[in-house]
mmCIF file of C-alpha atoms in Angstrom:
data_model
loop_
_atom_site.group_PDB
_atom_site.id
_atom_site.type_symbol
_atom_site.label_atom_id
_atom_site.label_comp_id
_atom_site.label_asym_id
_atom_site.label_seq_id
_atom_site.Cartn_x
_atom_site.Cartn_y
_atom_site.Cartn_z
ATOM 1 C CA MET I 774 320.331 282.547 56.415
ATOM 2 C CA GLY I 775 319.134 284.761 59.401
ATOM 3 C CA GLU I 776 317.748 288.196 59.401
ATOM 4 C CA ALA I 777 321.391 289.451 60.386
ATOM 5 C CA ALA I 778 322.930 287.861 57.616
ATOM 6 C CA ASN I 779 320.369 289.185 55.074
ATOM 7 C CA ASP I 780 321.083 292.682 56.242
ATOM 8 C CA THR I 781 324.889 291.998 55.868
ATOM 9 C CA VAL I 782 324.113 290.855 52.309
ATOM 10 C CA ARG I 783 321.827 293.820 51.491
ATOM 11 C CA LEU I 784 324.398 296.244 52.872
ATOM 12 C CA LEU I 785 327.455 294.501 51.071
ATOM 13 C CA TRP I 786 325.893 293.239 47.864
ATOM 14 C CA GLY I 787 322.809 295.155 47.269
ATOM 15 C CA PRO I 788 322.352 297.591 44.739
ATOM 16 C CA PRO I 789 323.079 301.423 46.015
ATOM 17 C CA ALA I 790 320.026 303.115 47.046
ATOM 18 C CA LYS I 791 318.250 304.938 44.292
ATOM 19 C CA PRO I 792 318.453 308.916 44.436
ATOM 20 C CA THR I 793 315.142 310.663 45.671
ATOM 21 C CA ARG I 794 313.894 314.165 45.399
ATOM 22 C CA GLY I 795 314.374 316.276 48.378
ATOM 23 C CA PRO I 796 317.693 316.919 50.446
ATOM 24 C CA LYS I 797 320.460 314.215 50.325
ATOM 25 C CA PRO I 798 320.762 312.000 53.209
ATOM 26 C CA ALA I 799 322.690 313.404 56.281
ATOM 27 C CA LEU I 800 324.914 310.137 56.457
ATOM 28 C CA SER I 801 326.131 307.426 53.905
ATOM 29 C CA LEU I 802 327.249 303.960 54.341
ATOM 30 C CA GLU I 803 330.728 304.857 53.213
ATOM 31 C CA ARG I 804 331.149 307.630 56.168
ATOM 32 C CA ILE I 805 329.871 305.312 58.694
ATOM 33 C CA ALA I 806 332.357 302.849 57.559
ATOM 34 C CA ALA I 807 335.205 305.150 57.319
ATOM 35 C CA ALA I 808 334.401 306.367 61.108
ATOM 36 C CA GLY I 809 334.169 302.941 62.548
ATOM 37 C CA VAL I 810 337.873 302.001 60.722
ATOM 38 C CA GLU I 811 339.231 305.240 62.356
ATOM 39 C CA VAL I 812 337.897 304.287 65.769
ATOM 40 C CA ALA I 813 339.343 300.730 65.269
ATOM 41 C CA ASP I 814 342.672 301.899 64.031
ATOM 42 C CA THR I 815 343.417 304.072 66.887
ATOM 43 C CA GLU I 816 341.800 302.056 69.840
ATOM 44 C CA GLY I 817 341.245 298.574 68.556
ATOM 45 C CA LEU I 818 337.995 296.663 67.550
ATOM 46 C CA GLY I 819 336.617 296.166 70.991
ATOM 47 C CA ALA I 820 336.248 300.069 71.095
ATOM 48 C CA VAL I 821 333.731 300.065 68.233
ATOM 49 C CA SER I 822 330.261 300.605 68.984
ATOM 50 C CA MET I 823 327.173 302.233 67.365
ATOM 51 C CA GLN I 824 327.295 305.183 70.099
ATOM 52 C CA LYS I 825 331.119 305.998 69.610
ATOM 53 C CA VAL I 826 330.947 305.982 65.752
ATOM 54 C CA ALA I 827 327.844 308.216 65.751
ATOM 55 C CA GLY I 828 329.300 310.557 68.305
ATOM 56 C CA LEU I 829 332.474 310.749 65.985
ATOM 57 C CA LEU I 830 330.136 311.884 62.961
ATOM 58 C CA ASP I 831 328.320 314.279 65.251
ATOM 59 C CA PHE I 832 324.853 312.281 64.749
ATOM 60 C CA THR I 833 322.843 310.375 67.504
ATOM 61 C CA LYS I 834 323.096 306.482 67.807
ATOM 62 C CA MET I 835 319.795 306.326 66.730
ATOM 63 C CA SER I 836 320.346 308.059 63.460
ATOM 64 C CA LEU I 837 323.104 305.679 62.759
ATOM 65 C CA TYR I 838 320.220 302.783 62.948
ATOM 66 C CA ARG I 839 318.373 304.453 60.221
ATOM 67 C CA TYR I 840 321.391 303.213 58.119
ATOM 68 C CA VAL I 841 323.244 300.005 59.694
ATOM 69 C CA PRO I 842 320.900 297.746 61.729
ATOM 70 C CA GLY I 843 323.522 296.984 64.300
ATOM 71 C CA LYS I 844 327.350 296.437 65.250
ATOM 72 C CA ALA I 845 327.690 293.241 63.344
ATOM 73 C CA GLU I 846 326.481 294.883 60.144
ATOM 74 C CA LEU I 847 328.784 298.069 60.718
ATOM 75 C CA ILE I 848 331.914 295.719 61.298
ATOM 76 C CA ALA I 849 331.123 293.843 58.094
ATOM 77 C CA LEU I 850 331.044 297.191 56.320
ATOM 78 C CA MET I 851 334.312 298.517 57.999
ATOM 79 C CA VAL I 852 336.271 295.351 56.843
ATOM 80 C CA GLU I 853 335.036 296.019 53.172
ATOM 81 C CA SER I 854 336.117 299.592 53.774
ATOM 82 C CA ALA I 855 339.302 298.729 55.174
ATOM 83 C CA LEU I 856 340.456 295.946 52.790
ATOM 84 C CA GLU I 857 342.342 296.987 49.794
ATOM 85 C CA GLU I 858 341.597 295.229 46.168
ATOM 86 C CA PRO I 859 344.056 292.133 45.881
ATOM 87 C CA PRO I 860 346.855 292.886 43.444
ATOM 88 C CA ALA I 861 346.202 292.040 40.000
ATOM 89 C CA PRO I 862 348.445 289.643 38.185
ATOM 90 C CA THR I 863 350.624 291.039 35.741
ATOM 91 C CA ALA I 864 350.457 289.942 31.904
ATOM 92 C CA GLY I 865 352.264 286.513 31.670
ATOM 93 C CA SER I 866 353.399 286.316 35.588
ATOM 94 C CA HIS I 867 353.680 282.820 36.949
ATOM 95 C CA TRP I 868 351.096 281.625 39.518
ATOM 96 C CA ARG I 869 354.004 281.345 41.993
ATOM 97 C CA GLU I 870 354.958 285.281 41.449
ATOM 98 C CA GLN I 871 351.069 285.971 41.954
ATOM 99 C CA LEU I 872 350.647 284.340 45.253
ATOM 100 C CA THR I 873 353.728 285.494 46.619
ATOM 101 C CA ALA I 874 352.545 289.062 45.709
ATOM 102 C CA TRP I 875 349.237 288.177 47.296
ATOM 103 C CA ALA I 876 350.489 287.091 50.520
ATOM 104 C CA HIS I 877 352.729 290.096 51.058
ATOM 105 C CA HIS I 878 349.731 292.452 50.154
ATOM 106 C CA LEU I 879 347.514 290.579 52.791
ATOM 107 C CA ALA I 880 350.496 291.038 55.410
ATOM 108 C CA GLN I 881 350.537 294.788 54.772
ATOM 109 C CA CYS I 882 346.848 295.104 55.001
ATOM 110 C CA PHE I 883 347.061 293.170 58.411
ATOM 111 C CA GLY I 884 349.910 295.645 59.491
ATOM 112 C CA ARG I 885 347.837 298.965 58.789
ATOM 113 C CA HIS I 886 344.644 297.531 60.060
ATOM 114 C CA PRO I 887 345.210 294.731 62.901
ATOM 115 C CA TRP I 888 341.998 294.646 63.857
ATOM 116 C CA LEU I 889 340.932 293.099 61.016
ATOM 117 C CA LEU I 890 342.448 289.706 62.105
ATOM 118 C CA ASP I 891 339.671 290.025 64.806
ATOM 119 C CA ALA I 892 336.950 291.028 62.385
ATOM 120 C CA THR I 893 337.538 288.465 59.682
ATOM 121 C CA VAL I 894 337.261 285.037 61.770
ATOM 122 C CA GLY I 895 334.344 282.745 61.730
ATOM 123 C CA PRO I 896 331.134 282.258 59.547
ATOM 124 C CA ARG I 897 329.986 285.452 58.158
ATOM 125 C CA VAL I 898 329.238 286.928 54.842
ATOM 126 C CA PRO I 899 332.312 288.227 52.989
ATOM 127 C CA GLY I 900 332.108 291.376 50.944
ATOM 128 C CA PRO I 901 332.892 291.975 47.468
ATOM 129 C CA LYS I 902 336.609 292.814 48.074
ATOM 130 C CA GLU I 903 337.122 290.274 50.446
ATOM 131 C CA LEU I 904 335.925 287.495 48.295
ATOM 132 C CA ALA I 905 337.763 289.156 45.226
ATOM 133 C CA TRP I 906 341.084 287.911 47.560
ATOM 134 C CA LEU I 907 339.990 284.476 47.437
ATOM 135 C CA GLU I 908 339.054 284.763 43.915
ATOM 136 C CA ARG I 909 342.607 285.802 42.994
ATOM 137 C CA VAL I 910 344.304 282.748 44.391
ATOM 138 C CA VAL I 911 341.963 280.199 43.115
ATOM 139 C CA ALA I 912 342.338 281.980 39.581
ATOM 140 C CA ALA I 913 345.960 281.634 39.808
ATOM 141 C CA LEU I 914 346.020 278.224 40.295
ATOM 142 C CA ASP I 915 343.357 277.360 37.694
ATOM 143 C CA GLY I 916 344.445 275.175 34.865
ATOM 144 C CA HIS I 917 347.390 273.548 36.839
ATOM 145 C CA GLY I 918 346.002 270.159 37.514
ATOM 146 C CA LEU I 919 344.426 271.089 40.836
ATOM 147 C CA THR I 920 340.856 270.338 41.878
ATOM 148 C CA GLY I 921 338.614 273.125 42.931
ATOM 149 C CA ALA I 922 338.648 271.968 46.560
ATOM 150 C CA GLU I 923 342.394 272.030 46.221
ATOM 151 C CA ARG I 924 342.577 275.471 44.844
ATOM 152 C CA MET I 925 340.538 276.827 47.688
ATOM 153 C CA ASP I 926 342.363 274.908 50.299
ATOM 154 C CA ALA I 927 345.395 276.561 48.860
ATOM 155 C CA ALA I 928 343.898 279.909 49.690
ATOM 156 C CA VAL I 929 342.886 279.053 53.162
ATOM 157 C CA LEU I 930 346.517 277.588 53.669
ATOM 158 C CA LEU I 931 348.285 280.669 52.395
ATOM 159 C CA ALA I 932 345.979 283.165 54.206
ATOM 160 C CA GLY I 933 346.171 281.118 57.585
ATOM 161 C CA HIS I 934 350.127 281.466 57.272
ATOM 162 C CA VAL I 935 349.977 285.258 56.791
ATOM 163 C CA ARG I 936 347.466 285.674 59.653
ATOM 164 C CA GLY I 937 349.924 283.690 61.953
ATOM 165 C CA ILE I 938 352.853 285.855 61.169
ATOM 166 C CA ALA I 939 350.322 289.214 61.355
ATOM 167 C CA GLU I 940 349.377 287.991 64.678
ATOM 168 C CA GLN I 941 352.957 287.841 65.870
ATOM 169 C CA VAL I 942 353.907 291.203 64.526
ATOM 170 C CA ARG I 943 350.726 292.483 66.437
ATOM 171 C CA ALA I 944 351.898 291.185 69.799
ATOM 172 C CA THR I 945 355.286 292.710 69.521
ATOM 173 C CA ARG I 946 356.234 296.415 70.749
ATOM 174 C CA PRO I 947 356.014 299.084 68.417
ATOM 175 C CA ASN I 948 359.092 298.899 65.927
ATOM 176 C CA GLY I 949 359.889 295.547 67.069
ATOM 177 C CA SER I 950 360.358 292.135 65.573
ATOM 178 C CA PRO I 951 358.582 288.887 66.684
ATOM 179 C CA GLU I 952 361.507 286.881 66.282
ATOM 180 C CA ALA I 953 364.170 289.194 67.859
ATOM 181 C CA GLU I 954 361.534 289.307 70.741
ATOM 182 C CA LEU I 955 361.318 285.485 70.689
ATOM 183 C CA ARG I 956 365.139 285.241 70.637
ATOM 184 C CA ALA I 957 365.629 287.710 73.600
ATOM 185 C CA ALA I 958 362.918 285.963 75.727
ATOM 186 C CA LEU I 959 364.389 282.472 74.917
ATOM 187 C CA GLY I 960 368.231 283.387 74.775
ATOM 188 C CA THR I 961 369.027 283.479 78.345
ATOM 189 C CA VAL I 962 367.064 280.345 79.305
ATOM 190 C CA VAL I 963 368.476 278.418 76.310
ATOM 191 C CA HIS I 964 372.101 279.577 76.963
ATOM 192 C CA HIS I 965 372.197 278.520 80.653
ATOM 193 C CA HIS I 966 370.304 275.316 79.605
ATOM 194 C CA ALA I 967 372.214 274.183 76.416
ATOM 195 C CA ASP I 968 372.859 270.819 77.776
ATOM 196 C CA ARG I 969 369.257 270.097 77.640
ATOM 197 C CA TYR I 970 368.567 271.681 74.538
ATOM 198 C CA PRO I 971 371.439 271.463 72.385
ATOM 199 C CA ALA I 972 370.019 271.743 68.838
ATOM 200 C CA LEU I 973 367.784 274.755 69.881
ATOM 201 C CA ALA I 974 371.121 276.331 71.253
ATOM 202 C CA ALA I 975 373.278 275.567 68.575
ATOM 203 C CA ALA I 976 370.328 276.936 65.861
ATOM 204 C CA MET I 977 369.762 280.191 68.005
ATOM 205 C CA ALA I 978 373.942 280.562 68.092
ATOM 206 C CA GLU I 979 374.108 280.767 64.182
ATOM 207 C CA PRO I 980 374.083 284.262 62.599
ATOM 208 C CA GLY I 981 371.787 285.736 59.908
ATOM 209 C CA GLY I 982 368.469 284.333 58.443
ATOM 210 C CA HIS I 983 366.260 285.920 61.079
ATOM 211 C CA ASP I 984 362.958 288.058 60.486
ATOM 212 C CA GLN I 985 362.300 285.997 57.662
ATOM 213 C CA ALA I 986 359.179 283.983 58.936
ATOM 214 C CA LEU I 987 356.834 285.094 56.175
ATOM 215 C CA ASP I 988 358.979 284.553 53.295
ATOM 216 C CA PHE I 989 360.424 281.162 54.704
ATOM 217 C CA GLY I 990 356.987 279.966 55.343
ATOM 218 C CA LEU I 991 355.573 281.093 51.924
ATOM 219 C CA ALA I 992 358.348 279.633 50.139
ATOM 220 C CA ARG I 993 357.654 276.140 51.571
ATOM 221 C CA ILE I 994 354.098 276.259 50.997
ATOM 222 C CA LEU I 995 354.435 277.384 47.400
ATOM 223 C CA ASP I 996 357.108 274.481 46.985
ATOM 224 C CA GLY I 997 354.718 272.003 48.213
ATOM 225 C CA LEU I 998 352.103 273.338 45.528
ATOM 226 C CA ALA I 999 354.461 273.301 42.637
ATOM 227 C CA ALA I 1000 355.510 269.619 43.746
ATOM 228 C CA LEU I 1001 351.691 268.840 43.546
ATOM 229 C CA ILE I 1002 351.207 270.735 40.182
ATOM 230 C CA SER I 1003 354.218 268.877 38.860
ATOM 231 C CA ARG I 1004 352.846 265.692 39.686
ATOM 232 C CA ARG I 1005 349.466 266.278 38.320
ATOM 233 C CA THR I 1006 350.524 267.897 35.093
ATOM 234 C CA GLU I 1007 353.698 265.760 34.018
ATOM 235 C CA ARG I 1008 352.970 263.705 31.249
ATOM 236 C CA PRO I 1009 353.660 259.716 31.704
ATOM 237 C CA GLN I 1010 356.557 258.636 29.994
ATOM 238 C CA ALA I 1011 356.265 256.399 26.654
ATOM 239 C CA ARG I 1012 357.030 252.753 27.177
#
């Protein structure tokens, strides 16, 4: 583990600094992270810098370095600040209900902070709240015949689906719909070349059922998990 990773672990997972005598620190990690989130929410992740965050807090960049070693650690703190806690399962809820709520809450989180899509890729140290999202999926599938690796793969599969839809939503115009914009972009071309793409033309001509990509894909993933769970847990027939 490199020095930068060690710094991130210390900031995200280390015990809070013990209070000392004298005046309280002028800044806190919470204030710094909140300022970074504000910049990213309004201008995007690319606009975040130690200089800009320090200016927003009315401090110098050098003052910020006393609390956060660099931009990578700042972004890690921002992710932990912006992420909400994953939805807690209700008593007796089915694993499918739990994972459906999980996926919808994650999609909403990406919708409120689209820059999280860029900040949560690649190998890095996750914070407590981010790791709690993985924990929820693995826990929901525990005891249903799946291996530990399969439960973790299911979490990756679900997150990948949600991220894919969130990426499409981010690319659309404000108040737009990814599917509506795709249909608008393809409509004229497909209409004029229906003889070459008859199946696509027929599918686009059918009414209803649009803007359901998140739920449609989610349901198919959960159907697949349900089929696998059924095969693993069904009792062999007596001979």
